[in-house]
Amino acid sequence: MGSRTVLGLDRPLSAGLRLTDLLLNLDEVCAELRDRVLAREWLDAFLLASAAVQIVEDYLQPDTAARRAEKMLAGLPGRAAGTAADGGEWLRRTRNRSCLAWLPAAQALRDELADVVMTGRPGPRTGGTTARVVAAAAAFPAAARAELLRLPSALRTFDLAPADAARLAGALRNGAGGPAGNVVVAGIRTSGSYLGPLVAAALRADGVPALAITARPGRMLLPPARAGLREALARDGAGVAVVDDPPSTGSAYRGTCAVLRREGVPAAAITLLLPLFTDVMPPSLAGPPAVTLPFDRWAVHARLEPDAVAAVLRRLCDRPVDEVRRDTAAAATSGRGHVHATYEVLSAGETSRVEVRGVGQGLFGRHALAVADALGSAAPAVYGFEDGLLYSAAADTTRPRPVTGPQDAAARARYVALRAAALPATADRALDMTGRAPAWEVAARRLGRGYGRLGDALRLPIIDPAARRLCTARHPSIVDGATGPQHWHSGPAGALYKAEPDTQDFSNTDRYSYDAAFDLAGIAPGHPDDAVVDALRAVVSCSDEAYLLYELVQLEDPATGLPYDPIACSRAVRRYLAGRLPPPPAGTGPLCAFDLDGVLDSTALGFPITTPTAIRTLHALTRHGHRPVLVTGRSLPEVRQRCAAHGLVAGVAEYGAVIHRADTGATIDLLDPADRAHLDQIRAALDGHPCLGVHRQFGHSIRVDYTRESGARPGPVPDSLLEDLLGPGGLDRVRVIHGEGQTDIVTAGMDKGRGLTRLAAELGGRIALAVGDTAEDLPMLALADRALAPGNATAAIADAGVRRTRRHYAEGAAEAARDLLGHPPGGCTVCREPAVTDPDARLLLALLDASAGGRPGLPTAVRRAFRAVRTPR
């Protein structure tokens, strides 16, 4: 990961405040504010003043448990929670009158600094006002002073600038129906806390009386904002302009407009100020008057022109820049993130590649310089920072570099270790960010799914404390946050190049973490090769529990909250469970056949896992000499991995079409060539349809899912679509099996009974027990001495006369094993599982086992988790 010095520059030349940790508390913000005003660094001073106001406003309107319950619950419970939250806010304002009284002076200072930023003319009393505001904040309650700022996406993660606020103000002033009198600029917290004052300052600079206030969707205005709004509305021709980040759905704008209308603002007096990532605003915002700033008109684009880049490089570097050519293959991007562009720079007869990318305004952007200073040669060579753009050496190629093996993984892990040592943090501030989606909270939300509808209610007493405990950083540091394959490229001479080591750590996707294990888990989450994971873990030490939870966070799509690779999620959990519950040596006795879905497995977490209860059941049978085998519709690769993880001798995959023998490593294909060719034809016909996802790991059957629109949860394929794609007779000689999230297509003569019969012939021995839960399992169940089904089995099982257990899912499988053994799994000295002594491991195992008994088993699961979370480390 070495970098080279280009253009004769050894260190960045940009002056100004450089912070490695951007999550400042109010005390730190005020201290820096005083210093920036004294240094006459006006943009940073404005950003810090805006941050101070935002912190106190959010402290007075906190995201409490009642407020979160209001969002999660519907009907009367939701309204009751909202009423309780409103009462809590009123009580907090009453108890913190000093904070409320401080706001007008702090807002006035913020607005004065905004005027300086927009006009370049500082006021004569700015220093004295700053001193009084800072001194007053020092007397606040400790809880208020410890509050952390919320980073404004507009000026940190996106590339809006003060110049864009001026353009919005100009368009509002000059547009049809522009303001005839006073303008109240309502900024939607958080980005509006910064953009709103800048827009108001630009209006004042052009002679339009303007006041900035902030609002949060669904919340009543704070008293200073309400007073300013009502005073402005008392004047003729007053209007309100609403500004925020570029909208995606428009819900924040709509919610804020609703708040303003409740405060008496006529709908016709509200104008939306909309910076956009496209040239079209969301349809949901059609109707109200709007001023738009399309992406291609943002000020940043002029600074990406080759002449502008050349001028900046001449200022930053110690040699002339003769020519700058833009690489059109690496053009600036749009979307909810930073722009970036790559250039060929000719200087003194030498050509170098230079990357210019957005990193944020002022101190938010100069964070990139602080990171580069700390990382030294482990980061790309940096030339400097100016107006929200970072100028640095570019990679030789921008193609992602996936992990190629253990050595490559270890090299990336060494970057994580070096970064953790070079960028220590004073504290793990993510632990105090409840409600702001830090990494531990994302993990808690995922674990809560195991408890179904009870998950939300259990978050506060059990799941959140558990996730926070398991994800506490032993040695806090400033993480990278973007260590996946797409963030690694090829540098000089093919060296590993870590791109953008400074933009994701404090970004709009939240997921804040101060734990180097978060970066480590992001390199190859859920990787299929144990050797790769071992290589990563050998470089950076962390607990197994933290590593797994961070893997699940890294595998979750921030936009949808869904796992973007459920198979990798399953693999990560399976690897963890195999480590904490290692399998005993395989037995030699009778076979015990188990289905996976609905029997050993649960999908409550959003992906399939074999629960700890199920694993302990398999182990108990093995210790008594039985040979558990899998008989499932899952793919052959997954059955191989399950057998290896759980110490099983064999498994039947893809509805009986193929057998895996773990004892010999052999694969036995039961498809004949004609059936295989027919499946290949069907697969080719389905492949490529924009709504269909054909699962590549299925080679002896076809698994395909249907997604109507991007981000939606996949489901089974409609029969009408199959008929349209395959034509008349296209489904001859096959069976179509619709599941909850997919459709399977298998050859007509293939079933689980046929596969199990062949497996029993291969292994030898009778089938003592079979457990399944659907009609597809009936051929398998018919072969066993004991055929049972868990209590959640379908009606087809009962109609066939198969006895159902009292308990459901994996607990039902354990009850079936009890029927065979004569005692519960683990109930005797022979099959008792070795004790898990690590309290953190016991805690996570309890949480992962939440869905082992389905809804009927939840009371037991809750008690088990409650005991585990109360057990001290």
PDB file of C-alpha atoms in Angstrom, residues 9-235:
ATOM      1  CA  LEU A   9       5.177  17.479  -2.915  1.00  0.00           C
ATOM      2  CA  ASP A  10       5.898  15.664   0.338  1.00  0.00           C
ATOM      3  CA  ARG A  11       3.110  16.996   2.568  1.00  0.00           C
ATOM      4  CA  PRO A  12      -0.200  18.801   2.194  1.00  0.00           C
ATOM      5  CA  LEU A  13      -0.049  22.592   2.159  1.00  0.00           C
ATOM      6  CA  SER A  14      -3.651  23.419   3.073  1.00  0.00           C
ATOM      7  CA  ALA A  15      -3.971  25.390   6.300  1.00  0.00           C
ATOM      8  CA  GLY A  16      -6.831  25.268   8.785  1.00  0.00           C
ATOM      9  CA  LEU A  17      -8.384  23.062  11.442  1.00  0.00           C
ATOM     10  CA  ARG A  18      -7.723  19.337  11.001  1.00  0.00           C
ATOM     11  CA  LEU A  19      -9.681  16.912  13.137  1.00  0.00           C
ATOM     12  CA  THR A  20      -9.370  13.141  13.122  1.00  0.00           C
ATOM     13  CA  ASP A  21     -12.608  12.756  15.134  1.00  0.00           C
ATOM     14  CA  LEU A  22     -15.518  14.790  13.798  1.00  0.00           C
ATOM     15  CA  LEU A  23     -18.032  13.703  16.428  1.00  0.00           C
ATOM     16  CA  LEU A  24     -17.365  16.597  18.784  1.00  0.00           C
ATOM     17  CA  ASN A  25     -19.379  17.235  21.924  1.00  0.00           C
ATOM     18  CA  LEU A  26     -20.681  20.674  22.856  1.00  0.00           C
ATOM     19  CA  ASP A  27     -17.685  21.514  25.061  1.00  0.00           C
ATOM     20  CA  GLU A  28     -15.291  20.675  22.228  1.00  0.00           C
ATOM     21  CA  VAL A  29     -17.345  22.564  19.656  1.00  0.00           C
ATOM     22  CA  CYS A  30     -17.377  25.697  21.796  1.00  0.00           C
ATOM     23  CA  ALA A  31     -13.637  25.538  22.465  1.00  0.00           C
ATOM     24  CA  GLU A  32     -12.876  25.225  18.751  1.00  0.00           C
ATOM     25  CA  LEU A  33     -15.422  27.953  17.924  1.00  0.00           C
ATOM     26  CA  ARG A  34     -13.615  30.433  20.146  1.00  0.00           C
ATOM     27  CA  ASP A  35     -10.255  29.544  18.581  1.00  0.00           C
ATOM     28  CA  ARG A  36     -11.536  29.722  14.984  1.00  0.00           C
ATOM     29  CA  VAL A  37     -13.010  33.187  15.540  1.00  0.00           C
ATOM     30  CA  LEU A  38      -9.722  34.385  17.027  1.00  0.00           C
ATOM     31  CA  ALA A  39      -7.908  32.916  13.985  1.00  0.00           C
ATOM     32  CA  ARG A  40     -10.466  34.595  11.656  1.00  0.00           C
ATOM     33  CA  GLU A  41     -11.205  31.253   9.986  1.00  0.00           C
ATOM     34  CA  TRP A  42     -14.765  32.225   9.241  1.00  0.00           C
ATOM     35  CA  LEU A  43     -16.147  29.183   7.462  1.00  0.00           C
ATOM     36  CA  ASP A  44     -14.983  26.855  10.222  1.00  0.00           C
ATOM     37  CA  ALA A  45     -16.305  29.283  12.823  1.00  0.00           C
ATOM     38  CA  PHE A  46     -19.709  29.281  11.123  1.00  0.00           C
ATOM     39  CA  LEU A  47     -19.765  25.487  10.916  1.00  0.00           C
ATOM     40  CA  LEU A  48     -18.936  25.215  14.602  1.00  0.00           C
ATOM     41  CA  ALA A  49     -21.529  27.826  15.621  1.00  0.00           C
ATOM     42  CA  SER A  50     -24.145  25.969  13.591  1.00  0.00           C
ATOM     43  CA  ALA A  51     -23.064  22.737  15.257  1.00  0.00           C
ATOM     44  CA  ALA A  52     -23.423  24.271  18.727  1.00  0.00           C
ATOM     45  CA  VAL A  53     -26.952  25.447  17.974  1.00  0.00           C
ATOM     46  CA  GLN A  54     -27.880  22.088  16.433  1.00  0.00           C
ATOM     47  CA  ILE A  55     -26.551  20.153  19.444  1.00  0.00           C
ATOM     48  CA  VAL A  56     -28.589  22.197  21.923  1.00  0.00           C
ATOM     49  CA  GLU A  57     -31.725  22.102  19.774  1.00  0.00           C
ATOM     50  CA  ASP A  58     -31.462  18.329  19.474  1.00  0.00           C
ATOM     51  CA  TYR A  59     -30.740  18.044  23.201  1.00  0.00           C
ATOM     52  CA  LEU A  60     -34.036  19.823  23.829  1.00  0.00           C
ATOM     53  CA  GLN A  61     -35.795  17.558  21.320  1.00  0.00           C
ATOM     54  CA  PRO A  62     -34.135  14.182  21.930  1.00  0.00           C
ATOM     55  CA  ASP A  63     -34.733  10.848  20.197  1.00  0.00           C
ATOM     56  CA  THR A  64     -36.103   9.147  23.294  1.00  0.00           C
ATOM     57  CA  ALA A  65     -37.428   5.606  23.595  1.00  0.00           C
ATOM     58  CA  ALA A  66     -40.962   7.053  23.492  1.00  0.00           C
ATOM     59  CA  ARG A  67     -40.173   8.940  20.283  1.00  0.00           C
ATOM     60  CA  ARG A  68     -38.763   5.813  18.675  1.00  0.00           C
ATOM     61  CA  ALA A  69     -41.815   3.857  19.803  1.00  0.00           C
ATOM     62  CA  GLU A  70     -44.024   6.469  18.151  1.00  0.00           C
ATOM     63  CA  LYS A  71     -42.355   5.708  14.818  1.00  0.00           C
ATOM     64  CA  MET A  72     -42.495   1.925  15.229  1.00  0.00           C
ATOM     65  CA  LEU A  73     -46.014   1.491  16.632  1.00  0.00           C
ATOM     66  CA  ALA A  74     -49.267   2.081  14.819  1.00  0.00           C
ATOM     67  CA  GLY A  75     -52.675   3.226  15.997  1.00  0.00           C
ATOM     68  CA  LEU A  76     -53.420   4.092  19.611  1.00  0.00           C
ATOM     69  CA  PRO A  77     -50.079   2.786  21.020  1.00  0.00           C
ATOM     70  CA  GLY A  78     -48.176   4.975  18.564  1.00  0.00           C
ATOM     71  CA  ARG A  79     -50.246   8.045  19.406  1.00  0.00           C
ATOM     72  CA  ALA A  80     -49.803   7.380  23.119  1.00  0.00           C
ATOM     73  CA  ALA A  81     -46.041   7.106  22.668  1.00  0.00           C
ATOM     74  CA  GLY A  82     -46.046  10.395  20.729  1.00  0.00           C
ATOM     75  CA  THR A  83     -47.979  12.130  23.494  1.00  0.00           C
ATOM     76  CA  ALA A  84     -45.508  10.794  26.062  1.00  0.00           C
ATOM     77  CA  ALA A  85     -42.596  11.974  23.919  1.00  0.00           C
ATOM     78  CA  ASP A  86     -44.077  15.480  23.584  1.00  0.00           C
ATOM     79  CA  GLY A  87     -44.533  15.601  27.354  1.00  0.00           C
ATOM     80  CA  GLY A  88     -40.936  14.513  27.836  1.00  0.00           C
ATOM     81  CA  GLU A  89     -39.715  17.306  25.567  1.00  0.00           C
ATOM     82  CA  TRP A  90     -41.746  19.870  27.470  1.00  0.00           C
ATOM     83  CA  LEU A  91     -40.295  18.608  30.751  1.00  0.00           C
ATOM     84  CA  ARG A  92     -36.750  18.709  29.372  1.00  0.00           C
ATOM     85  CA  ARG A  93     -37.197  22.314  28.219  1.00  0.00           C
ATOM     86  CA  THR A  94     -38.582  23.214  31.629  1.00  0.00           C
ATOM     87  CA  ARG A  95     -35.615  21.652  33.398  1.00  0.00           C
ATOM     88  CA  ASN A  96     -33.100  23.213  30.991  1.00  0.00           C
ATOM     89  CA  ARG A  97     -34.243  26.818  30.840  1.00  0.00           C
ATOM     90  CA  SER A  98     -30.637  27.980  30.569  1.00  0.00           C
ATOM     91  CA  CYS A  99     -30.237  26.061  27.285  1.00  0.00           C
ATOM     92  CA  LEU A 100     -33.452  27.526  25.915  1.00  0.00           C
ATOM     93  CA  ALA A 101     -32.467  31.039  26.969  1.00  0.00           C
ATOM     94  CA  TRP A 102     -29.022  30.578  25.338  1.00  0.00           C
ATOM     95  CA  LEU A 103     -30.395  29.760  21.902  1.00  0.00           C
ATOM     96  CA  PRO A 104     -31.284  33.290  20.637  1.00  0.00           C
ATOM     97  CA  ALA A 105     -27.780  34.622  21.298  1.00  0.00           C
ATOM     98  CA  ALA A 106     -26.144  31.537  19.802  1.00  0.00           C
ATOM     99  CA  GLN A 107     -28.383  31.724  16.735  1.00  0.00           C
ATOM    100  CA  ALA A 108     -27.533  35.403  16.335  1.00  0.00           C
ATOM    101  CA  LEU A 109     -23.816  34.549  16.434  1.00  0.00           C
ATOM    102  CA  ARG A 110     -24.337  31.764  13.917  1.00  0.00           C
ATOM    103  CA  ASP A 111     -26.194  34.138  11.595  1.00  0.00           C
ATOM    104  CA  GLU A 112     -23.514  36.822  11.983  1.00  0.00           C
ATOM    105  CA  LEU A 113     -20.862  34.288  10.996  1.00  0.00           C
ATOM    106  CA  ALA A 114     -23.026  33.193   8.057  1.00  0.00           C
ATOM    107  CA  ASP A 115     -23.066  36.816   6.908  1.00  0.00           C
ATOM    108  CA  VAL A 116     -19.263  36.869   7.083  1.00  0.00           C
ATOM    109  CA  VAL A 117     -19.024  33.671   5.021  1.00  0.00           C
ATOM    110  CA  MET A 118     -21.357  35.023   2.336  1.00  0.00           C
ATOM    111  CA  THR A 119     -19.969  38.581   2.202  1.00  0.00           C
ATOM    112  CA  GLY A 120     -16.406  38.338   3.557  1.00  0.00           C
ATOM    113  CA  ARG A 121     -17.035  41.256   5.947  1.00  0.00           C
ATOM    114  CA  PRO A 122     -16.615  40.360   9.652  1.00  0.00           C
ATOM    115  CA  GLY A 123     -18.483  42.358  12.250  1.00  0.00           C
ATOM    116  CA  PRO A 124     -16.603  44.406  14.858  1.00  0.00           C
ATOM    117  CA  ARG A 125     -18.173  42.626  17.856  1.00  0.00           C
ATOM    118  CA  THR A 126     -17.943  39.001  16.661  1.00  0.00           C
ATOM    119  CA  GLY A 127     -15.184  38.079  19.105  1.00  0.00           C
ATOM    120  CA  GLY A 128     -17.004  39.457  22.132  1.00  0.00           C
ATOM    121  CA  THR A 129     -20.273  37.786  21.167  1.00  0.00           C
ATOM    122  CA  THR A 130     -18.460  34.482  20.734  1.00  0.00           C
ATOM    123  CA  ALA A 131     -16.878  34.729  24.187  1.00  0.00           C
ATOM    124  CA  ARG A 132     -20.266  35.340  25.830  1.00  0.00           C
ATOM    125  CA  VAL A 133     -21.950  32.451  23.982  1.00  0.00           C
ATOM    126  CA  VAL A 134     -19.120  30.048  24.817  1.00  0.00           C
ATOM    127  CA  ALA A 135     -19.046  31.089  28.467  1.00  0.00           C
ATOM    128  CA  ALA A 136     -22.795  30.615  28.853  1.00  0.00           C
ATOM    129  CA  ALA A 137     -22.635  27.122  27.334  1.00  0.00           C
ATOM    130  CA  ALA A 138     -19.974  26.127  29.858  1.00  0.00           C
ATOM    131  CA  ALA A 139     -22.610  26.406  32.600  1.00  0.00           C
ATOM    132  CA  PHE A 140     -24.997  23.936  30.974  1.00  0.00           C
ATOM    133  CA  PRO A 141     -25.753  20.573  32.615  1.00  0.00           C
ATOM    134  CA  ALA A 142     -23.115  17.917  32.000  1.00  0.00           C
ATOM    135  CA  ALA A 143     -25.532  15.874  29.873  1.00  0.00           C
ATOM    136  CA  ALA A 144     -26.041  18.792  27.487  1.00  0.00           C
ATOM    137  CA  ARG A 145     -22.322  19.507  27.203  1.00  0.00           C
ATOM    138  CA  ALA A 146     -21.625  15.841  26.428  1.00  0.00           C
ATOM    139  CA  GLU A 147     -24.082  15.758  23.512  1.00  0.00           C
ATOM    140  CA  LEU A 148     -22.454  14.989  20.148  1.00  0.00           C
ATOM    141  CA  LEU A 149     -23.059  16.962  16.987  1.00  0.00           C
ATOM    142  CA  ARG A 150     -24.850  15.446  14.018  1.00  0.00           C
ATOM    143  CA  LEU A 151     -22.831  15.836  10.838  1.00  0.00           C
ATOM    144  CA  PRO A 152     -24.617  17.678   8.012  1.00  0.00           C
ATOM    145  CA  SER A 153     -24.681  15.409   4.974  1.00  0.00           C
ATOM    146  CA  ALA A 154     -24.979  18.398   2.639  1.00  0.00           C
ATOM    147  CA  LEU A 155     -21.591  19.788   3.664  1.00  0.00           C
ATOM    148  CA  ARG A 156     -19.839  16.586   4.717  1.00  0.00           C
ATOM    149  CA  THR A 157     -20.970  13.664   2.549  1.00  0.00           C
ATOM    150  CA  PHE A 158     -22.352  15.556  -0.442  1.00  0.00           C
ATOM    151  CA  ASP A 159     -20.647  18.420  -2.252  1.00  0.00           C
ATOM    152  CA  LEU A 160     -22.904  21.378  -1.658  1.00  0.00           C
ATOM    153  CA  ALA A 161     -21.079  24.598  -0.806  1.00  0.00           C
ATOM    154  CA  PRO A 162     -21.942  28.113   0.401  1.00  0.00           C
ATOM    155  CA  ALA A 163     -22.022  29.132  -3.257  1.00  0.00           C
ATOM    156  CA  ASP A 164     -24.916  26.728  -3.794  1.00  0.00           C
ATOM    157  CA  ALA A 165     -26.819  28.307  -0.908  1.00  0.00           C
ATOM    158  CA  ALA A 166     -26.315  31.636  -2.664  1.00  0.00           C
ATOM    159  CA  ARG A 167     -27.671  30.162  -5.920  1.00  0.00           C
ATOM    160  CA  LEU A 168     -30.767  28.868  -4.163  1.00  0.00           C
ATOM    161  CA  ALA A 169     -31.276  32.274  -2.559  1.00  0.00           C
ATOM    162  CA  GLY A 170     -30.856  34.017  -5.906  1.00  0.00           C
ATOM    163  CA  ALA A 171     -33.310  31.710  -7.628  1.00  0.00           C
ATOM    164  CA  LEU A 172     -35.826  32.282  -4.816  1.00  0.00           C
ATOM    165  CA  ARG A 173     -35.399  36.042  -4.998  1.00  0.00           C
ATOM    166  CA  ASN A 174     -35.593  36.283  -8.783  1.00  0.00           C
ATOM    167  CA  GLY A 175     -38.129  33.567  -9.547  1.00  0.00           C
ATOM    168  CA  ALA A 176     -41.773  34.081 -10.382  1.00  0.00           C
ATOM    169  CA  GLY A 177     -43.697  34.603  -7.183  1.00  0.00           C
ATOM    170  CA  GLY A 178     -40.508  35.454  -5.281  1.00  0.00           C
ATOM    171  CA  PRO A 179     -40.739  36.922  -1.785  1.00  0.00           C
ATOM    172  CA  ALA A 180     -42.494  40.235  -1.473  1.00  0.00           C
ATOM    173  CA  GLY A 181     -41.440  40.727   2.146  1.00  0.00           C
ATOM    174  CA  ASN A 182     -39.614  38.987   4.967  1.00  0.00           C
ATOM    175  CA  VAL A 183     -38.387  35.441   4.368  1.00  0.00           C
ATOM    176  CA  VAL A 184     -38.108  32.805   7.052  1.00  0.00           C
ATOM    177  CA  VAL A 185     -35.702  30.094   5.917  1.00  0.00           C
ATOM    178  CA  ALA A 186     -36.687  26.883   7.701  1.00  0.00           C
ATOM    179  CA  GLY A 187     -33.770  24.494   7.650  1.00  0.00           C
ATOM    180  CA  ILE A 188     -34.600  20.847   8.270  1.00  0.00           C
ATOM    181  CA  ARG A 189     -32.251  19.541  10.922  1.00  0.00           C
ATOM    182  CA  THR A 190     -29.503  18.465  10.441  1.00  0.00           C
ATOM    183  CA  SER A 191     -28.278  19.781   7.065  1.00  0.00           C
ATOM    184  CA  GLY A 192     -30.782  22.610   7.182  1.00  0.00           C
ATOM    185  CA  SER A 193     -29.110  23.820  10.395  1.00  0.00           C
ATOM    186  CA  TYR A 194     -26.202  24.825   8.148  1.00  0.00           C
ATOM    187  CA  LEU A 195     -27.784  25.483   4.751  1.00  0.00           C
ATOM    188  CA  GLY A 196     -30.667  27.542   6.163  1.00  0.00           C
ATOM    189  CA  PRO A 197     -28.480  30.227   7.783  1.00  0.00           C
ATOM    190  CA  LEU A 198     -26.347  30.443   4.611  1.00  0.00           C
ATOM    191  CA  VAL A 199     -29.416  30.919   2.390  1.00  0.00           C
ATOM    192  CA  ALA A 200     -30.761  33.550   4.799  1.00  0.00           C
ATOM    193  CA  ALA A 201     -27.386  35.338   4.805  1.00  0.00           C
ATOM    194  CA  ALA A 202     -27.327  35.361   0.995  1.00  0.00           C
ATOM    195  CA  LEU A 203     -30.803  36.905   0.953  1.00  0.00           C
ATOM    196  CA  ARG A 204     -29.781  39.571   3.474  1.00  0.00           C
ATOM    197  CA  ALA A 205     -26.702  40.343   1.395  1.00  0.00           C
ATOM    198  CA  ASP A 206     -29.079  41.170  -1.473  1.00  0.00           C
ATOM    199  CA  GLY A 207     -31.295  43.348   0.695  1.00  0.00           C
ATOM    200  CA  VAL A 208     -34.035  40.833   1.502  1.00  0.00           C
ATOM    201  CA  PRO A 209     -34.915  40.651   5.224  1.00  0.00           C
ATOM    202  CA  ALA A 210     -34.398  37.007   6.152  1.00  0.00           C
ATOM    203  CA  LEU A 211     -34.417  34.910   9.310  1.00  0.00           C
ATOM    204  CA  ALA A 212     -33.159  31.338   9.717  1.00  0.00           C
ATOM    205  CA  ILE A 213     -34.924  28.805  11.944  1.00  0.00           C
ATOM    206  CA  THR A 214     -34.721  25.039  12.115  1.00  0.00           C
ATOM    207  CA  ALA A 215     -37.383  22.342  12.321  1.00  0.00           C
ATOM    208  CA  ARG A 216     -37.602  18.576  12.614  1.00  0.00           C
ATOM    209  CA  PRO A 217     -40.331  16.687  10.767  1.00  0.00           C
ATOM    210  CA  GLY A 218     -43.133  15.690  13.107  1.00  0.00           C
ATOM    211  CA  ARG A 219     -41.864  17.854  15.993  1.00  0.00           C
ATOM    212  CA  MET A 220     -43.283  21.106  17.276  1.00  0.00           C
ATOM    213  CA  LEU A 221     -41.052  24.129  16.798  1.00  0.00           C
ATOM    214  CA  LEU A 222     -38.887  25.200  19.694  1.00  0.00           C
ATOM    215  CA  PRO A 223     -40.045  28.476  21.324  1.00  0.00           C
ATOM    216  CA  PRO A 224     -37.355  30.746  19.765  1.00  0.00           C
ATOM    217  CA  ALA A 225     -38.164  29.416  16.292  1.00  0.00           C
ATOM    218  CA  ARG A 226     -41.902  29.773  16.881  1.00  0.00           C
ATOM    219  CA  ALA A 227     -41.498  33.347  18.089  1.00  0.00           C
ATOM    220  CA  GLY A 228     -39.357  34.336  15.102  1.00  0.00           C
ATOM    221  CA  LEU A 229     -41.759  32.701  12.666  1.00  0.00           C
ATOM    222  CA  ARG A 230     -44.821  34.425  14.112  1.00  0.00           C
ATOM    223  CA  GLU A 231     -43.110  37.804  14.183  1.00  0.00           C
ATOM    224  CA  ALA A 232     -42.168  37.460  10.517  1.00  0.00           C
ATOM    225  CA  LEU A 233     -45.621  36.275   9.483  1.00  0.00           C
ATOM    226  CA  ALA A 234     -47.161  39.334  11.093  1.00  0.00           C
ATOM    227  CA  ARG A 235     -45.622  41.425   8.304  1.00  0.00           C
TER     228      ARG A 235
END
